[in-house]
Coordinates of C-alpha atoms and ligand atoms in Angstrom, one line a residue:
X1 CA -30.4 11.2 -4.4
X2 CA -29.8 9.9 -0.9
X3 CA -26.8 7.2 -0.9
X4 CA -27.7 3.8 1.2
X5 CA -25.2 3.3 4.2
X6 CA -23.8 0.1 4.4
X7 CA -23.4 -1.5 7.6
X8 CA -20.2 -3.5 7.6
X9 CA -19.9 -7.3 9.3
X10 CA -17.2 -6.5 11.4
X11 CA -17.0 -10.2 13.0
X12 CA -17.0 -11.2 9.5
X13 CA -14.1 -9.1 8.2
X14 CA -10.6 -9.4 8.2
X15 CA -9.3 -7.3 11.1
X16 CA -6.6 -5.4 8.8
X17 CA -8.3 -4.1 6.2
X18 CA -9.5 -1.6 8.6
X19 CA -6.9 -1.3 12.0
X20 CA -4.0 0.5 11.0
X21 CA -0.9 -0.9 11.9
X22 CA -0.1 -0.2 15.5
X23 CA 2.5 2.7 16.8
X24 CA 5.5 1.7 16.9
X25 CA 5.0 -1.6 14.7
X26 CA 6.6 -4.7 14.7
X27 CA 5.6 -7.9 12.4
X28 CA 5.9 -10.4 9.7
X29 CA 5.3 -11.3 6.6
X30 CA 5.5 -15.2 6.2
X31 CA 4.8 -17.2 2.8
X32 CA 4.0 -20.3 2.8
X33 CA 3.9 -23.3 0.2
X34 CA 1.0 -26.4 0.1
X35 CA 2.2 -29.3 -1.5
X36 CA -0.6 -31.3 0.4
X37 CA -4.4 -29.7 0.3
X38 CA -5.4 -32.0 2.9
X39 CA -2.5 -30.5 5.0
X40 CA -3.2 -26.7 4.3
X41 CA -6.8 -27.3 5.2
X42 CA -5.7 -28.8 8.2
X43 CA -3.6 -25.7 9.2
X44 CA -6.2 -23.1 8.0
X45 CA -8.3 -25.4 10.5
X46 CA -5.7 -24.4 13.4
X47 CA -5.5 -20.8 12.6
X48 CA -8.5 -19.7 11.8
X49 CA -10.0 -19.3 14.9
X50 CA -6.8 -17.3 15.7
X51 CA -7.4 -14.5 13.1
X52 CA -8.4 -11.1 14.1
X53 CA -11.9 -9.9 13.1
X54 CA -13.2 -5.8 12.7
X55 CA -15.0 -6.2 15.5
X56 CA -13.5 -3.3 18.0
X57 CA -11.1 -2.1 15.3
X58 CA -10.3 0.9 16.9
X59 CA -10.8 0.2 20.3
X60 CA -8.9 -3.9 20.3
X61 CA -7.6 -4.7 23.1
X62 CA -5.0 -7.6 21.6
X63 CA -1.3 -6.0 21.3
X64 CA -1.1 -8.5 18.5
X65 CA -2.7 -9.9 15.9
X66 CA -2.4 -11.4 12.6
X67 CA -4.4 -12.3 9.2
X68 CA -4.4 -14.7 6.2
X69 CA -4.3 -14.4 2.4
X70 CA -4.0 -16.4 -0.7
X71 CA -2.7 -16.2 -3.5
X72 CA -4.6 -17.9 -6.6
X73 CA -2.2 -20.5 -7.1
X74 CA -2.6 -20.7 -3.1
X75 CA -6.3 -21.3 -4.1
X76 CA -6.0 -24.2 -6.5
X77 CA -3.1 -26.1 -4.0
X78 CA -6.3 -26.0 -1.4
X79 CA -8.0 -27.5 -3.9
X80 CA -11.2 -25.0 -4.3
X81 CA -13.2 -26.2 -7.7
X82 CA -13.1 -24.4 -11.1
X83 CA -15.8 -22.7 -10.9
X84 CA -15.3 -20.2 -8.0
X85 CA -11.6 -20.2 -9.1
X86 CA -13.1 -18.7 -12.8
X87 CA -14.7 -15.9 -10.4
X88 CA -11.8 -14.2 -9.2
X89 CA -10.1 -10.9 -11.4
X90 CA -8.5 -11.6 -14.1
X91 CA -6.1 -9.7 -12.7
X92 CA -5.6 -11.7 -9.7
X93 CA -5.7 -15.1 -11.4
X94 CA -2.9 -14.0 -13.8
X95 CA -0.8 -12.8 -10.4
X96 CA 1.3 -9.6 -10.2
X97 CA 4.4 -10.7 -11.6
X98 CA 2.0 -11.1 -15.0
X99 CA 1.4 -7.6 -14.7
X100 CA 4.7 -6.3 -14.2
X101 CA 4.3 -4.7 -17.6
X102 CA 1.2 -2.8 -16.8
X103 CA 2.5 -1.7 -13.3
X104 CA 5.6 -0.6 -14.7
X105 CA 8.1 -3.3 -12.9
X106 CA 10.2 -3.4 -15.7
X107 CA 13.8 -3.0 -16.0
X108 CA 15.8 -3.8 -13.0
X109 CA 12.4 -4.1 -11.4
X110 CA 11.8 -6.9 -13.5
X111 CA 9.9 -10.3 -12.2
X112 CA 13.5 -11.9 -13.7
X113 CA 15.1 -9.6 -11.1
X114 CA 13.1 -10.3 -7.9
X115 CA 13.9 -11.7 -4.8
X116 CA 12.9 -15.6 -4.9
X117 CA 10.1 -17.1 -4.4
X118 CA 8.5 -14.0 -5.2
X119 CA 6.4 -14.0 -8.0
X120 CA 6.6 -17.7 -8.4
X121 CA 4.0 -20.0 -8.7
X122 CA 5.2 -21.9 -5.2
X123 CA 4.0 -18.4 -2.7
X124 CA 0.1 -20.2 -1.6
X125 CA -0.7 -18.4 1.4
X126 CA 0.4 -14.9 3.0
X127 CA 0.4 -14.8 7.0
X128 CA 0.8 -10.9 8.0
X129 CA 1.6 -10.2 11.7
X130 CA 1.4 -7.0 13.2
X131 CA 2.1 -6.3 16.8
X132 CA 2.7 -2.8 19.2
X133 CA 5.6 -4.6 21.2
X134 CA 8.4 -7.0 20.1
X135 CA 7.5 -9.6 23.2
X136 CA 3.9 -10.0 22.0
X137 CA 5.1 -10.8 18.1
X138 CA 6.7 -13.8 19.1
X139 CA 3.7 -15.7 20.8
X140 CA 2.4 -15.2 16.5
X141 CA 5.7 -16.5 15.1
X142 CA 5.4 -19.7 17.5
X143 CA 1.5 -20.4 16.5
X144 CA 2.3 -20.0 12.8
X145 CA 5.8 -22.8 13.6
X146 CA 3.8 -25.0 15.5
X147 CA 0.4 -24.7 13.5
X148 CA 2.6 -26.5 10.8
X149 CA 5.7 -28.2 11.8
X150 CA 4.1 -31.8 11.8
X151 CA 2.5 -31.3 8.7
X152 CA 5.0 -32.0 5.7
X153 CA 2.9 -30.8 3.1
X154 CA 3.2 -27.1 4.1
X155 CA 6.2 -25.4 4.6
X156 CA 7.1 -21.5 5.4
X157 CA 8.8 -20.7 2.2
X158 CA 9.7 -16.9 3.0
X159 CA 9.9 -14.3 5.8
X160 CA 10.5 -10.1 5.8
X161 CA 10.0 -8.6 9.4
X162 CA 8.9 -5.0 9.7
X163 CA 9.8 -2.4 12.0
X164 CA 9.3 1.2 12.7
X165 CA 12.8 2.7 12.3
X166 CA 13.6 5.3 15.0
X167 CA 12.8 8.3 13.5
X168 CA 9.2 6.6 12.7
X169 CA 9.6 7.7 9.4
X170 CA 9.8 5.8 6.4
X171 CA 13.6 5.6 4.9
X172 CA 13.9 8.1 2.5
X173 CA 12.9 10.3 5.9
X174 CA 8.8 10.9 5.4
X175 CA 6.8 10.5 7.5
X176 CA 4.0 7.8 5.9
X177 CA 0.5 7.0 6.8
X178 CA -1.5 10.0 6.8
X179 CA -3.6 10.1 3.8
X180 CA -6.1 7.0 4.3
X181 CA -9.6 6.9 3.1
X182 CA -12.5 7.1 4.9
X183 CA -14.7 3.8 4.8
X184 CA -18.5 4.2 5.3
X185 CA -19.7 2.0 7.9
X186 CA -16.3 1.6 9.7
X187 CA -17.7 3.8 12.4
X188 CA -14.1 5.9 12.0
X189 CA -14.8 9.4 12.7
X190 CA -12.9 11.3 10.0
X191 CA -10.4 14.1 10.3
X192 CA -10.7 17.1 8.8
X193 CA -9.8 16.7 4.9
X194 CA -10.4 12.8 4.5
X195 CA -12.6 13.7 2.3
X196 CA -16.0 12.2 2.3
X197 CA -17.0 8.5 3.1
X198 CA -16.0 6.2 0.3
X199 CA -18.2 3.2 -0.3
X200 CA -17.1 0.3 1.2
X201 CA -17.5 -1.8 -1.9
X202 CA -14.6 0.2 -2.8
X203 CA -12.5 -1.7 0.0
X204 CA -14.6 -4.7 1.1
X205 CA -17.1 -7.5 -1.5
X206 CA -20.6 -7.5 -0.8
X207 CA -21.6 -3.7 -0.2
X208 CA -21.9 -1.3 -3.2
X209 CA -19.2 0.4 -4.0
X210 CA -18.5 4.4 -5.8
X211 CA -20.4 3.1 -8.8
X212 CA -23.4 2.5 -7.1
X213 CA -23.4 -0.8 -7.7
X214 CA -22.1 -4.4 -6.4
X215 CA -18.8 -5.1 -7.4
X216 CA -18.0 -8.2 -9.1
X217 CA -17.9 -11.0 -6.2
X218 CA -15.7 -14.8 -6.2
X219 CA -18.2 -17.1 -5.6
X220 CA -19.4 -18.7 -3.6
X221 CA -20.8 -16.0 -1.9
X222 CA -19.1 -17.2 1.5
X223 CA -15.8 -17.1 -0.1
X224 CA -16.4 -13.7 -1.5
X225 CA -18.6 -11.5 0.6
X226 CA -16.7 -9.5 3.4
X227 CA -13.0 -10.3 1.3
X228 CA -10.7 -8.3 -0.7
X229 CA -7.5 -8.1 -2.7
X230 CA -4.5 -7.4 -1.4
X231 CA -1.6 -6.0 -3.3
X232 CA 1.9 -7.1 -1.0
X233 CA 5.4 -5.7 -2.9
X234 CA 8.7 -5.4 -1.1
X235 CA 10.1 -2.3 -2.1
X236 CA 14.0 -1.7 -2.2
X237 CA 14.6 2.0 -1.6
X238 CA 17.9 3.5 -2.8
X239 CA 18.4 6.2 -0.1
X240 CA 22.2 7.0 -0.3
X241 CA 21.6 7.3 -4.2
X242 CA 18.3 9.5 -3.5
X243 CA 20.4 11.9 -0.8
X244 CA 23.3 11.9 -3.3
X245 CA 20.4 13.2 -6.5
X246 CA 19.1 16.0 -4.0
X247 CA 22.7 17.3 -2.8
X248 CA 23.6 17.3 -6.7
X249 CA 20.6 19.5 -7.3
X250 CA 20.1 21.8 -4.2
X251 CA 21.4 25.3 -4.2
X252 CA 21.5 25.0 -0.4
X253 CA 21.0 22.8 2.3
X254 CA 17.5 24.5 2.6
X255 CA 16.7 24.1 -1.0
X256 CA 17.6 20.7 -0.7
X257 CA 14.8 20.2 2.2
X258 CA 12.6 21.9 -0.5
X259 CA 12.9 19.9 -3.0
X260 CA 12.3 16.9 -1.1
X261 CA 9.3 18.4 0.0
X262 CA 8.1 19.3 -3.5
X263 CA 8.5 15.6 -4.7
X264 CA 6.3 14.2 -1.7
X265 CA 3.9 17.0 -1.4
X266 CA 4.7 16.7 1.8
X267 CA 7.9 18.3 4.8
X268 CA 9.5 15.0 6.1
X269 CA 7.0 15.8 9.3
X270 CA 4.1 15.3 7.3
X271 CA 3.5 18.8 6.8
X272 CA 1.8 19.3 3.6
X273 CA 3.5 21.7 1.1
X274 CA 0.1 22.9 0.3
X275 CA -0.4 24.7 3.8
X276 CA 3.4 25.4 4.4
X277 CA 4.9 26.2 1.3
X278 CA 8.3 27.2 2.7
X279 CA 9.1 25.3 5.4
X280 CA 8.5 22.4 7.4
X281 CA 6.4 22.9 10.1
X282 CA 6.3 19.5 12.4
X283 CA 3.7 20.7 15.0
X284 CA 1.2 21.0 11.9
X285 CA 2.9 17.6 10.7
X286 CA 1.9 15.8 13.6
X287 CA -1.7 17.4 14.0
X288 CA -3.8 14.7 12.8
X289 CA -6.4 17.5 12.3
X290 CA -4.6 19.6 10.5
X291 CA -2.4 18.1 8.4
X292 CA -4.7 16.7 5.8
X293 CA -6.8 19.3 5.3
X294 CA -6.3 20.8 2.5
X295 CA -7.4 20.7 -1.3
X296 CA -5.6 21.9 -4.6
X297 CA -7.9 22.9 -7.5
X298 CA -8.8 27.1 -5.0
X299 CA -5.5 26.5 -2.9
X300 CA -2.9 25.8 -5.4
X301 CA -4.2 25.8 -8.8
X302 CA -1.2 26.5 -10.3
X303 CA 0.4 24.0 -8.7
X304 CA 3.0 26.9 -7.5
X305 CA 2.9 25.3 -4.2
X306 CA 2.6 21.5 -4.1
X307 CA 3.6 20.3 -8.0
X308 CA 1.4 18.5 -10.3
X309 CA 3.9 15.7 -10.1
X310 CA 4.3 15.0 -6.5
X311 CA 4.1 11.6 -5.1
X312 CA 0.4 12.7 -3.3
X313 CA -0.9 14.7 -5.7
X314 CA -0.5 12.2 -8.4
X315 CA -1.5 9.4 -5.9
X316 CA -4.8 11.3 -5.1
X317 CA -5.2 14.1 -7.0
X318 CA -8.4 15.4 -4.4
X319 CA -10.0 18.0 -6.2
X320 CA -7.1 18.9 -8.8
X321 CA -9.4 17.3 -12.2
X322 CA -12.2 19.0 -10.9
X323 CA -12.7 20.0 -15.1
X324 CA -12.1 16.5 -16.4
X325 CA -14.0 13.6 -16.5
X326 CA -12.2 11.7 -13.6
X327 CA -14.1 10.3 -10.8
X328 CA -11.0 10.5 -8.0
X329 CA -13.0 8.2 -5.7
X330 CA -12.8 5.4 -8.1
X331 CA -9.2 5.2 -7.3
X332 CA -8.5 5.9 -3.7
X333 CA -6.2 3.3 -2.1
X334 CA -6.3 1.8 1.3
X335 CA -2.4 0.8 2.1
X336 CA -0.4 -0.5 5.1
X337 CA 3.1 0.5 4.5
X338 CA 5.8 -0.5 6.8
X339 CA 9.9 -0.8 6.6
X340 CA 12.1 -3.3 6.7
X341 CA 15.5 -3.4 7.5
X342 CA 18.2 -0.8 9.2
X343 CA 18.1 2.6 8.2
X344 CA 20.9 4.3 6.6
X345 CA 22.4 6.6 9.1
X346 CA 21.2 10.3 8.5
X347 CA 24.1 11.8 6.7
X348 CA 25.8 8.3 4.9
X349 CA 25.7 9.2 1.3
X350 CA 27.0 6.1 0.1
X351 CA 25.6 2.6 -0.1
X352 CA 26.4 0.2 2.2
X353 CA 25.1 -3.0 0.2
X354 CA 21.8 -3.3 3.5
X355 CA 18.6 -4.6 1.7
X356 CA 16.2 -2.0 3.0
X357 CA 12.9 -0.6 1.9
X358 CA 9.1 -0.5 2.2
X359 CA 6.9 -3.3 2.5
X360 CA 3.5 -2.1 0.2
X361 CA 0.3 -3.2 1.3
X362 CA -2.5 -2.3 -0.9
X363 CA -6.6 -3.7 0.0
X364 CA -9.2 -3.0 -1.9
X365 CA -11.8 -4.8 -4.2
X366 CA -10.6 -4.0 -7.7
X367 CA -7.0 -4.4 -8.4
X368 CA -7.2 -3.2 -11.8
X369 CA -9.6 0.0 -10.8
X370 CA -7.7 1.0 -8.2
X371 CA -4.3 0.1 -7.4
X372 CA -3.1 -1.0 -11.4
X373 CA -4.9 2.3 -12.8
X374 CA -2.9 4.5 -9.8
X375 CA 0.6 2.9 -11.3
X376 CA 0.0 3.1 -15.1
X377 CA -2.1 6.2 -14.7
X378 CA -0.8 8.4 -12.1
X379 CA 2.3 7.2 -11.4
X380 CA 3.9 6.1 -14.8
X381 CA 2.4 8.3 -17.0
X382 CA 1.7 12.2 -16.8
X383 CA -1.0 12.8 -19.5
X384 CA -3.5 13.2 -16.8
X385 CA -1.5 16.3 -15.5
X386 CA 0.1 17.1 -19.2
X387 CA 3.5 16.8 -18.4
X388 CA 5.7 15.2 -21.1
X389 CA 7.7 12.2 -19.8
X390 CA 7.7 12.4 -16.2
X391 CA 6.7 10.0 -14.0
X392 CA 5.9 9.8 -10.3
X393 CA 10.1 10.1 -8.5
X394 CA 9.0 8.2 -5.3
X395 CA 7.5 5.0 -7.0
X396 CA 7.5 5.8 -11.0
X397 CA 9.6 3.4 -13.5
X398 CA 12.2 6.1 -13.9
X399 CA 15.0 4.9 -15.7
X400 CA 17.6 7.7 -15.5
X401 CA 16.1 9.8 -18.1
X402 CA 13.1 11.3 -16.9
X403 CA 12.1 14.7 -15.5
X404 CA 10.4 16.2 -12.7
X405 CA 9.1 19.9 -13.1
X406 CA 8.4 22.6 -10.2
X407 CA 6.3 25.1 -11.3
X408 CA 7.6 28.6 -9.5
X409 CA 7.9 32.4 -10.8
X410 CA 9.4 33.8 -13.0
X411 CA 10.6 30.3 -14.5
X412 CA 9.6 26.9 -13.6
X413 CA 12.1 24.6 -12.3
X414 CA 13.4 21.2 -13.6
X415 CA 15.2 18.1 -12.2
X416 CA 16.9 16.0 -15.1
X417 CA 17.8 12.4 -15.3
X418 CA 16.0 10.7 -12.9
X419 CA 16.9 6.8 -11.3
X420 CA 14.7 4.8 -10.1
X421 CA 15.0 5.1 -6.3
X422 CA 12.5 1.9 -5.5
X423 CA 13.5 -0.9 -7.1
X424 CA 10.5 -3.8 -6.5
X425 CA 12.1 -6.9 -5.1
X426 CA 8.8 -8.8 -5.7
X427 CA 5.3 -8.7 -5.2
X428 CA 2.0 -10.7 -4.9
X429 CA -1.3 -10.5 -5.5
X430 CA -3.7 -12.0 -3.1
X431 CA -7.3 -12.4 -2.2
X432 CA -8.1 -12.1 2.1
X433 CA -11.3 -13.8 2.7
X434 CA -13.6 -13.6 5.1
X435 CA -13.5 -15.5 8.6
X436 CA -16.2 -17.5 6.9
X437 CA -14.6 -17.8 4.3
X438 CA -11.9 -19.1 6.1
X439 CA -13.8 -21.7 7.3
X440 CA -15.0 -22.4 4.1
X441 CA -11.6 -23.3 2.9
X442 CA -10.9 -25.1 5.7
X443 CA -13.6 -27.5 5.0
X444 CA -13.3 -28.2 1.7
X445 CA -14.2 -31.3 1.0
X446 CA -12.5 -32.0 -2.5
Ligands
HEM501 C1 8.5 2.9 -1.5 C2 7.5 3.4 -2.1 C3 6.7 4.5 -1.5 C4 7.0 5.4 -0.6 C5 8.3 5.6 0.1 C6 5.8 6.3 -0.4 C7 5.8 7.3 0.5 C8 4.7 8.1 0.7 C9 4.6 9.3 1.6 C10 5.8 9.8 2.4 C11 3.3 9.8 1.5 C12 2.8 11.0 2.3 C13 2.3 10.7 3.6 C14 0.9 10.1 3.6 O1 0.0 10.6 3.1 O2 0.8 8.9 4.1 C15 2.6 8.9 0.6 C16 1.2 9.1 0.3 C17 0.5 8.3 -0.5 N1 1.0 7.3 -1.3 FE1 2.9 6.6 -1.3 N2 4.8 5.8 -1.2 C18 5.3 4.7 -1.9 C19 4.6 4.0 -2.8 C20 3.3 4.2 -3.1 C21 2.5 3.4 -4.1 C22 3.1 2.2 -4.9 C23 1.2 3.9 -4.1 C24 0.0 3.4 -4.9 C25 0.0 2.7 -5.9 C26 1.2 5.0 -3.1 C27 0.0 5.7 -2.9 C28 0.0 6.7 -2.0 C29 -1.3 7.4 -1.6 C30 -2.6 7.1 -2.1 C31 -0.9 8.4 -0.7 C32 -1.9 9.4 0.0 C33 -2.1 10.6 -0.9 C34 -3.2 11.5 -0.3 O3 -4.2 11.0 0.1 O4 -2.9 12.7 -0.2 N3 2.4 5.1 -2.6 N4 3.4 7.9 0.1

């Protein structure tokens, strides 16, 4: 059976659901609070025509850009009726910190724990900037000031800048980014190893998606068609405690680059474990054709090389449940990650009290399919890949007892007691209309 293509509405679309952020990065994340709906109309009305579209995504020509999402409560303070509000997720209506349970934010990651106004019925709207220089952010910064400083009924409530840190890895030392999906329609050319074209229903309302079929839409149409969801979670990372946990169970300081390898899947250049089992190898790290093509189920299917458990295999297991009933492409994730804050000098094994740590961007059109079924799954739970409890070390709810096995010959290895190395400081979820649908909003009329 021959699949239909879509053809995506690029001038419709949100322009970062498909860039990627730009190298090096800079931006911001601002939140923002409507006590007035007349006034957050009025706003939407000045930025709107500022927002970046797909159109050129990979060949823009603006060094920065930004984009707007809501959350649901952000929905009701603009005042959009009941009806489309009943036609979001359920998932989405109830917000993330509602599904901290599910997602496995419990413990010191905790919705009690987090970072205020995170997770708080007061977060309305999301503003993300992204820029390639530091000059060209601030032009952004001013226009989302300016676009509301005479309007008292809207006030920025939060703000995280990212950065790429100097070694443009993330902080625990990977390199990040290099395992995207493939949207049909997006007129990407793929690398070798994407895998092939994943519907863009999967990532964008209004075109089928891996089912076959239309995924469920907001209405009205307007409001829904060329949107998504957007997971955004700031993500504490404990790197002195992580250093300190390898050091304490390396037999050398080569075994300790192995074993940080074997967690990720991945050398810290990128270079999957799966093609360089011993050693890193950074020119095959930084060979965008190269270092993502591999597969697991005829190259490792004893997992001898890249463990069951590692942070990418358990995040997209490729062809690894080749002889189960899992449809893989029902789950990919589209994600933006960036850092924030200083990094921790390479060597420092103790904690210098820095709030550092990943800013989490997740977009795609079914929160619950995709990114909540990749965190209870995949992450926090290991019958998939029949290991007893262990969960995922990078981003699983560890809580000091856990275990993380490494299959080798003549016996398989085990790390014992694992912490949680990313605490969640707080998270949102939020729906990113389209550029109609902006104007939509804009104009209500209630
Ligand atoms: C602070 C938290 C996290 C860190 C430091 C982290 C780090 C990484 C790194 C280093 C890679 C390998 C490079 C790459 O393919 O881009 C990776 C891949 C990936 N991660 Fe994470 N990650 C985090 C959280 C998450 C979460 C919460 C999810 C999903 C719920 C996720 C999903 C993925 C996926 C889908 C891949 C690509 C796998 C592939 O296609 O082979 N990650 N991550």
């Amino acid at each position: 059976m021959t699949r239909q293509r879509s053809v995506l509405e690029l001038d419709d679309i949100q322009g970062t659901i498909l860039r990627s952020r730009p190298l090096p990065y800079f931006g911001a994340y601002l939140l923002l609070r409507i006590d007035d709906p007349a006034h957050g109309r009025l706003q939407l009305r000045r930025l709107t025509p500022r927002v970046a579209s797909g159109v050129n995504w990979h060949h823009h020509t603006d060094t920065a850009w930004f984009n707007v999402a809501f959350t649901f409560e952000g929905l009701k303070a603009l005042g959009v009726p009941e009806a489309s509000l009943a036609s979001f997720a359920p998932e989405f209506q109830q917000g993330m910190a509602a599904r901290a349970q599910t997602i496995g934010d419990v413990g010191e990651s905790a919705p009690s724990h987090w970072e205020k106004p995170l997770g708080r019925p007061d977060v309305h709207v999301a503003l993300m900037l992204f820029s390639g220089d530091r000059a060209a952010l601030q032009p952004l910064l001013e226009l989302a000031h300016g676009t509301q400083d005479d309007l008292a009924g809207v006030s920025i409530i939060y703000r995280v800048d990212i950065e790429m840190l100097p070694t443009t890895r993330t902080h625990f030392g990977y390199k990040d980014g290099i395992g995207i999906p493939l949207i049909e329609g997006s007129e990407a050319v793929g690398y070798p190893g994407q895998g092939p074209e994943i519907k863009a229903g999967e990532f964008i309302l209004g075109y089928p998606d891996e089912t076959g079929n239309l995924p469920a839409m907001p209405q009205p149409e307007v409001l829904g068609r060329n949107g998504t969801y957007v997971g955004f979670r700031k993500l504490y990372s404990r790197v002195a405690e992580f250093r300190r946990y390898l050091r304490a169970n390396a037999e050398s300081p080569e075994d300790e680059e192995l074993l940080k390898a074997k967690i990720v899947g991945r050398w810290p250049s990128g270079a999957p474990i799966v093609l360089s089992p011993d050693r890193d190898d950074p020119a095959l790290g930084a060979d965008a054709h190269r270092n993502n093509d591999f597969l697991y189920y005829d190259d490792d299917t004893k997992s001898l090389k890249c463990p069951l458990g590692s942070h990418i295999r358990r995040s997209n297991p490729r062809d690894s449940l080749k002889d189960q009933a899992v449809a893989v492409n029902f789950h990919r994730i589209l994600r933006r990650g960036t850092t924030y804050g200083p990094m921790l000098p390479e060597g420092v094994m103790d904690d210098d009290g820095v709030d550092r740590g990943s800013i989490f961007i997740f977009l795609g059109s079914n929160l619950s399919r995709q990114f909540e079924f990749v965190k209870s799954q995949w992450h926090n739970d290991s019958d998939f890949i029949v290991l007893d409890d262990e969960r995922d070390v990078i981003s699983g709810a560890n809580d000091g007892s856990g275990t993380f096995t490494i299959p080798q010959r003549p016996i398989r290895r085990r790390l014992h007691n694992l912490p949680r190395f990313v605490i969640t400081r707080g998270g949102e979820y939020c729906f990113m209309p389209s550029i109609r649908g902006l104007h939509w909003l804009a104009n209500l009329a209630t």
